[in-house]
PDB file of C-alpha atoms in Angstrom:
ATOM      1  CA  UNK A 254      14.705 -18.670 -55.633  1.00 55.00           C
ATOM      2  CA  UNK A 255      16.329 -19.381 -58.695  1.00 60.00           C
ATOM      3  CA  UNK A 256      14.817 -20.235 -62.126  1.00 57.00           C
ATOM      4  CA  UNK A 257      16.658 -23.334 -64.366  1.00 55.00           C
ATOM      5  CA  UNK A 258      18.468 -22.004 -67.230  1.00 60.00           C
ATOM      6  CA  UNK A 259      18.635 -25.081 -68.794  1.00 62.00           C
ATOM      7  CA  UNK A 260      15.915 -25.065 -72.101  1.00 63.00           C
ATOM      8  CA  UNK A 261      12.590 -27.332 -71.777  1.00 69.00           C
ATOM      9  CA  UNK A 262       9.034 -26.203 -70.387  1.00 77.00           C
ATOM     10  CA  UNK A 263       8.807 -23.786 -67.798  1.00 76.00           C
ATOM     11  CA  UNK A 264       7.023 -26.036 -65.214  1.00 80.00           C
ATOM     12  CA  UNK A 265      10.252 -28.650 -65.630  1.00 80.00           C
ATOM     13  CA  UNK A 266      11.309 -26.957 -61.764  1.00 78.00           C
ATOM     14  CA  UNK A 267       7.866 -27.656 -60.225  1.00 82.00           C
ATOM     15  CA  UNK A 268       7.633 -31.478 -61.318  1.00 81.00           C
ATOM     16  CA  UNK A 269       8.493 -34.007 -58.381  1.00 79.00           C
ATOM     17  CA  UNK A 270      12.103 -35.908 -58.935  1.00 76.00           C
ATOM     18  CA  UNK A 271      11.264 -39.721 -59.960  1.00 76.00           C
ATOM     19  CA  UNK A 272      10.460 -42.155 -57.581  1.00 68.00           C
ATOM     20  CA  UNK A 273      13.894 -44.108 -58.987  1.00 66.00           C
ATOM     21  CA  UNK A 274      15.856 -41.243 -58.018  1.00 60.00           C
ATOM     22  CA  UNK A 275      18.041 -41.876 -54.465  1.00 61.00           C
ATOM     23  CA  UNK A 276      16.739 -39.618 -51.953  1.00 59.00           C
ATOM     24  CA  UNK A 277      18.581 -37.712 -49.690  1.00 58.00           C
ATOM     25  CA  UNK A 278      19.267 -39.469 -46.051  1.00 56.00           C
ATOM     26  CA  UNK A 279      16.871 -37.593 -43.736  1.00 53.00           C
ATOM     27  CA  UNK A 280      16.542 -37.502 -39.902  1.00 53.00           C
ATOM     28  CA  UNK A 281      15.461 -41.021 -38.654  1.00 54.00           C
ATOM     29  CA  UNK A 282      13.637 -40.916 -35.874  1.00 51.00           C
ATOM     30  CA  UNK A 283      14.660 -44.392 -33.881  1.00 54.00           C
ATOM     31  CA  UNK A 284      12.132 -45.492 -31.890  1.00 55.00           C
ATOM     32  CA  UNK A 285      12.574 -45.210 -27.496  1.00 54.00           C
ATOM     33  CA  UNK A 286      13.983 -48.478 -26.129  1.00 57.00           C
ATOM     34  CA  UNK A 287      11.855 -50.857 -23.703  1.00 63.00           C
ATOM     35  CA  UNK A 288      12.494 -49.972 -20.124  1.00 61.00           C
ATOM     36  CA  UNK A 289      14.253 -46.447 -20.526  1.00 64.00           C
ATOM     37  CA  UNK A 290      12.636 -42.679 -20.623  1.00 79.00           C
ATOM     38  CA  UNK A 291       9.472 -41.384 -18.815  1.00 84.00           C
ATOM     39  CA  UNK A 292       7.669 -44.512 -16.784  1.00 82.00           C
ATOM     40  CA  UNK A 293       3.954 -42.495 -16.450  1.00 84.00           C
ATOM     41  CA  UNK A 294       2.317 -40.339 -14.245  1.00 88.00           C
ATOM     42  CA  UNK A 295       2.007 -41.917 -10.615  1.00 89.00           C
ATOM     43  CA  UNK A 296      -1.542 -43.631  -9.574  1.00 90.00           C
ATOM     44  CA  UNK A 297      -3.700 -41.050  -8.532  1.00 90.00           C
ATOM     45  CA  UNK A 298      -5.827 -41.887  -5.148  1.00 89.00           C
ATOM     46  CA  UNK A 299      -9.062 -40.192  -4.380  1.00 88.00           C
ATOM     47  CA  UNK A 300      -8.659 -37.855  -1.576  1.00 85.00           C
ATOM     48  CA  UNK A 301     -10.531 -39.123   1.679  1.00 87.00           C
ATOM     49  CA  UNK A 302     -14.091 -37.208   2.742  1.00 85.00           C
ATOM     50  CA  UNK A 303     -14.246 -34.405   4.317  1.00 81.00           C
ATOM     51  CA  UNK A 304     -10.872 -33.334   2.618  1.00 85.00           C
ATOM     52  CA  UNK A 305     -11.992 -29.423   1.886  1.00 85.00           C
ATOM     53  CA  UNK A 306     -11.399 -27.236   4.909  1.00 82.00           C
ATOM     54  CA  UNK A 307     -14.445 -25.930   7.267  1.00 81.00           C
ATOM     55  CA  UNK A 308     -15.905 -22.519   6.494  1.00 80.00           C
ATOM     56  CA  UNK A 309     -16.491 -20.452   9.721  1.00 82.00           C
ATOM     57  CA  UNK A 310     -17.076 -17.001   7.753  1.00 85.00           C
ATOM     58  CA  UNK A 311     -20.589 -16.959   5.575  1.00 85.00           C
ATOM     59  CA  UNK A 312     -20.786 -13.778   3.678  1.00 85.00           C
ATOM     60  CA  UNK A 313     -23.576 -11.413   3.622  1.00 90.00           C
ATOM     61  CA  UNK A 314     -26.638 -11.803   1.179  1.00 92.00           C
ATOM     62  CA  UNK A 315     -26.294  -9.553  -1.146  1.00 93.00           C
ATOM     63  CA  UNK A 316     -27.678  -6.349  -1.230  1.00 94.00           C
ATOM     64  CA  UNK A 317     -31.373  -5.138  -3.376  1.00 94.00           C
ATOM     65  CA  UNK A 318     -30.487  -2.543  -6.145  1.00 93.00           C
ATOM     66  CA  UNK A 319     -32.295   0.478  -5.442  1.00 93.00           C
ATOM     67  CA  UNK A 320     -35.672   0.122  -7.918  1.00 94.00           C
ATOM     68  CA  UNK A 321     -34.823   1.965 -11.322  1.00 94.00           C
ATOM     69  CA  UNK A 322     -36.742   5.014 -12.903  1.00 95.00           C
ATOM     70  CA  UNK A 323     -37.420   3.977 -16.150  1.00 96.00           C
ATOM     71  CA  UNK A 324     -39.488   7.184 -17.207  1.00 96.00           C
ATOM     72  CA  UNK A 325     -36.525   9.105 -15.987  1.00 96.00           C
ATOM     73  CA  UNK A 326     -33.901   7.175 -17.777  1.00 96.00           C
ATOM     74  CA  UNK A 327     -35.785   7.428 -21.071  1.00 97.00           C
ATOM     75  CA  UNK A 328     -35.869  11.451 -20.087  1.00 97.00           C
ATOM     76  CA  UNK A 329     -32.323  11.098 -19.599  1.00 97.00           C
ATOM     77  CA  UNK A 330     -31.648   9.283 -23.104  1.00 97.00           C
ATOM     78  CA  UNK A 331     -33.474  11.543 -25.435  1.00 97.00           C
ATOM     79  CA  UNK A 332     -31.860  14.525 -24.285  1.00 98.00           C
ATOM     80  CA  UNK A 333     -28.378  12.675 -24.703  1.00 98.00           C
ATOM     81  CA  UNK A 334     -29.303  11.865 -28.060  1.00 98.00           C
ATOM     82  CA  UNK A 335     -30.746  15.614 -28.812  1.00 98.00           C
ATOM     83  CA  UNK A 336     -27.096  16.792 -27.657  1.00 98.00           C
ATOM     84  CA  UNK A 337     -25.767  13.775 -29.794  1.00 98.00           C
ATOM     85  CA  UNK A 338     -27.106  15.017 -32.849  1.00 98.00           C
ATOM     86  CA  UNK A 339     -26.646  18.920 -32.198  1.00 98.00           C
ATOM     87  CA  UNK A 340     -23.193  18.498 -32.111  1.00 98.00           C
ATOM     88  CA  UNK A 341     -22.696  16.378 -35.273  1.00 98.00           C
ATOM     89  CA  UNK A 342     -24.718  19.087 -37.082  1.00 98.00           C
ATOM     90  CA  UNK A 343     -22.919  21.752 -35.800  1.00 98.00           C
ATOM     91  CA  UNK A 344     -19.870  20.062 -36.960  1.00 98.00           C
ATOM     92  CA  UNK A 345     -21.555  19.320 -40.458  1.00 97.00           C
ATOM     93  CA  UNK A 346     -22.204  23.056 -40.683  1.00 98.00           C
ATOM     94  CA  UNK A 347     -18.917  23.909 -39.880  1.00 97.00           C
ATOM     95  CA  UNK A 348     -17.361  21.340 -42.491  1.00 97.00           C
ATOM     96  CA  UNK A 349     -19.721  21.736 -45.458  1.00 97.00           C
ATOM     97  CA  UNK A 350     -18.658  26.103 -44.926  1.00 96.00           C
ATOM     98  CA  UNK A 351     -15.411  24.910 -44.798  1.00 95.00           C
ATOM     99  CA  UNK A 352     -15.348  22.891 -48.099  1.00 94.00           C
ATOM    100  CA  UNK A 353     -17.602  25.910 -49.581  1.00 94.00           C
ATOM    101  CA  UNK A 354     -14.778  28.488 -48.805  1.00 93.00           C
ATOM    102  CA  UNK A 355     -11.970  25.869 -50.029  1.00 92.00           C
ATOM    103  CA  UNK A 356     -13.612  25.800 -53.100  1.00 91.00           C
ATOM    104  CA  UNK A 357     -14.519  29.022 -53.577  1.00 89.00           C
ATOM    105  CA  UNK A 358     -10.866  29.876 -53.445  1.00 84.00           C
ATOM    106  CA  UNK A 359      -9.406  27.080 -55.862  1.00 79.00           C
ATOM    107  CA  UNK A 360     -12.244  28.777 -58.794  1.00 77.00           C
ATOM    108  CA  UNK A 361     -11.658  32.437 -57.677  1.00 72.00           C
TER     109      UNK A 361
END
């Protein structure tokens, strides 16, 4: 982009030209003639009954889901968070002795 050199107020580039001034000639877009170009999409007709082929296969029903131990899943989920939060302080531990011993050696 380039700035006008020319003296006068800095928002002199922004303004819009005046509506006397000639415009440039732009793409024209002439309009299709009559009778020429695309003519449509053809007439649709509705397709006659009994159109889909037969089915000879039916598939099974589908199988029950064996029933689901809720007393035993809630077992399962507290001990997965226990773990779950053994770990992470374990690895706070481990970090906060880190950072202690960094330290330690930056003062001493």
């Amino acid at each position: 982009m380039t700035t006008p050199t020319s003296g006068g107020s800095p928002d002199e580039y922004w303004r819009r030209p005046d509506a006397s001034s000639e415009r440039p000639p732009g793409p024209t877009a002439s309009p299709p003639a009559r009778g020429s170009g695309y003519p449509g999409p053809p007439p649709t007709t509705p397709p006659p009954p009994g159109w889909r082929p037969p089915v000879h296969l039916r598939p099974p029903p589908p199988r029950r889901l064996p029933p689901q131990d809720m007393a035993g899943l809630d077992a399962d989920e507290q001990r997965a968070q226990r773990l779950t939060y053994g770990v992470g302080t374990v690895a706070g531990v481990v970090l906060v002795v880190l950072v202690c011993v960094l330290c330690s050696r930056l003062l001493f």
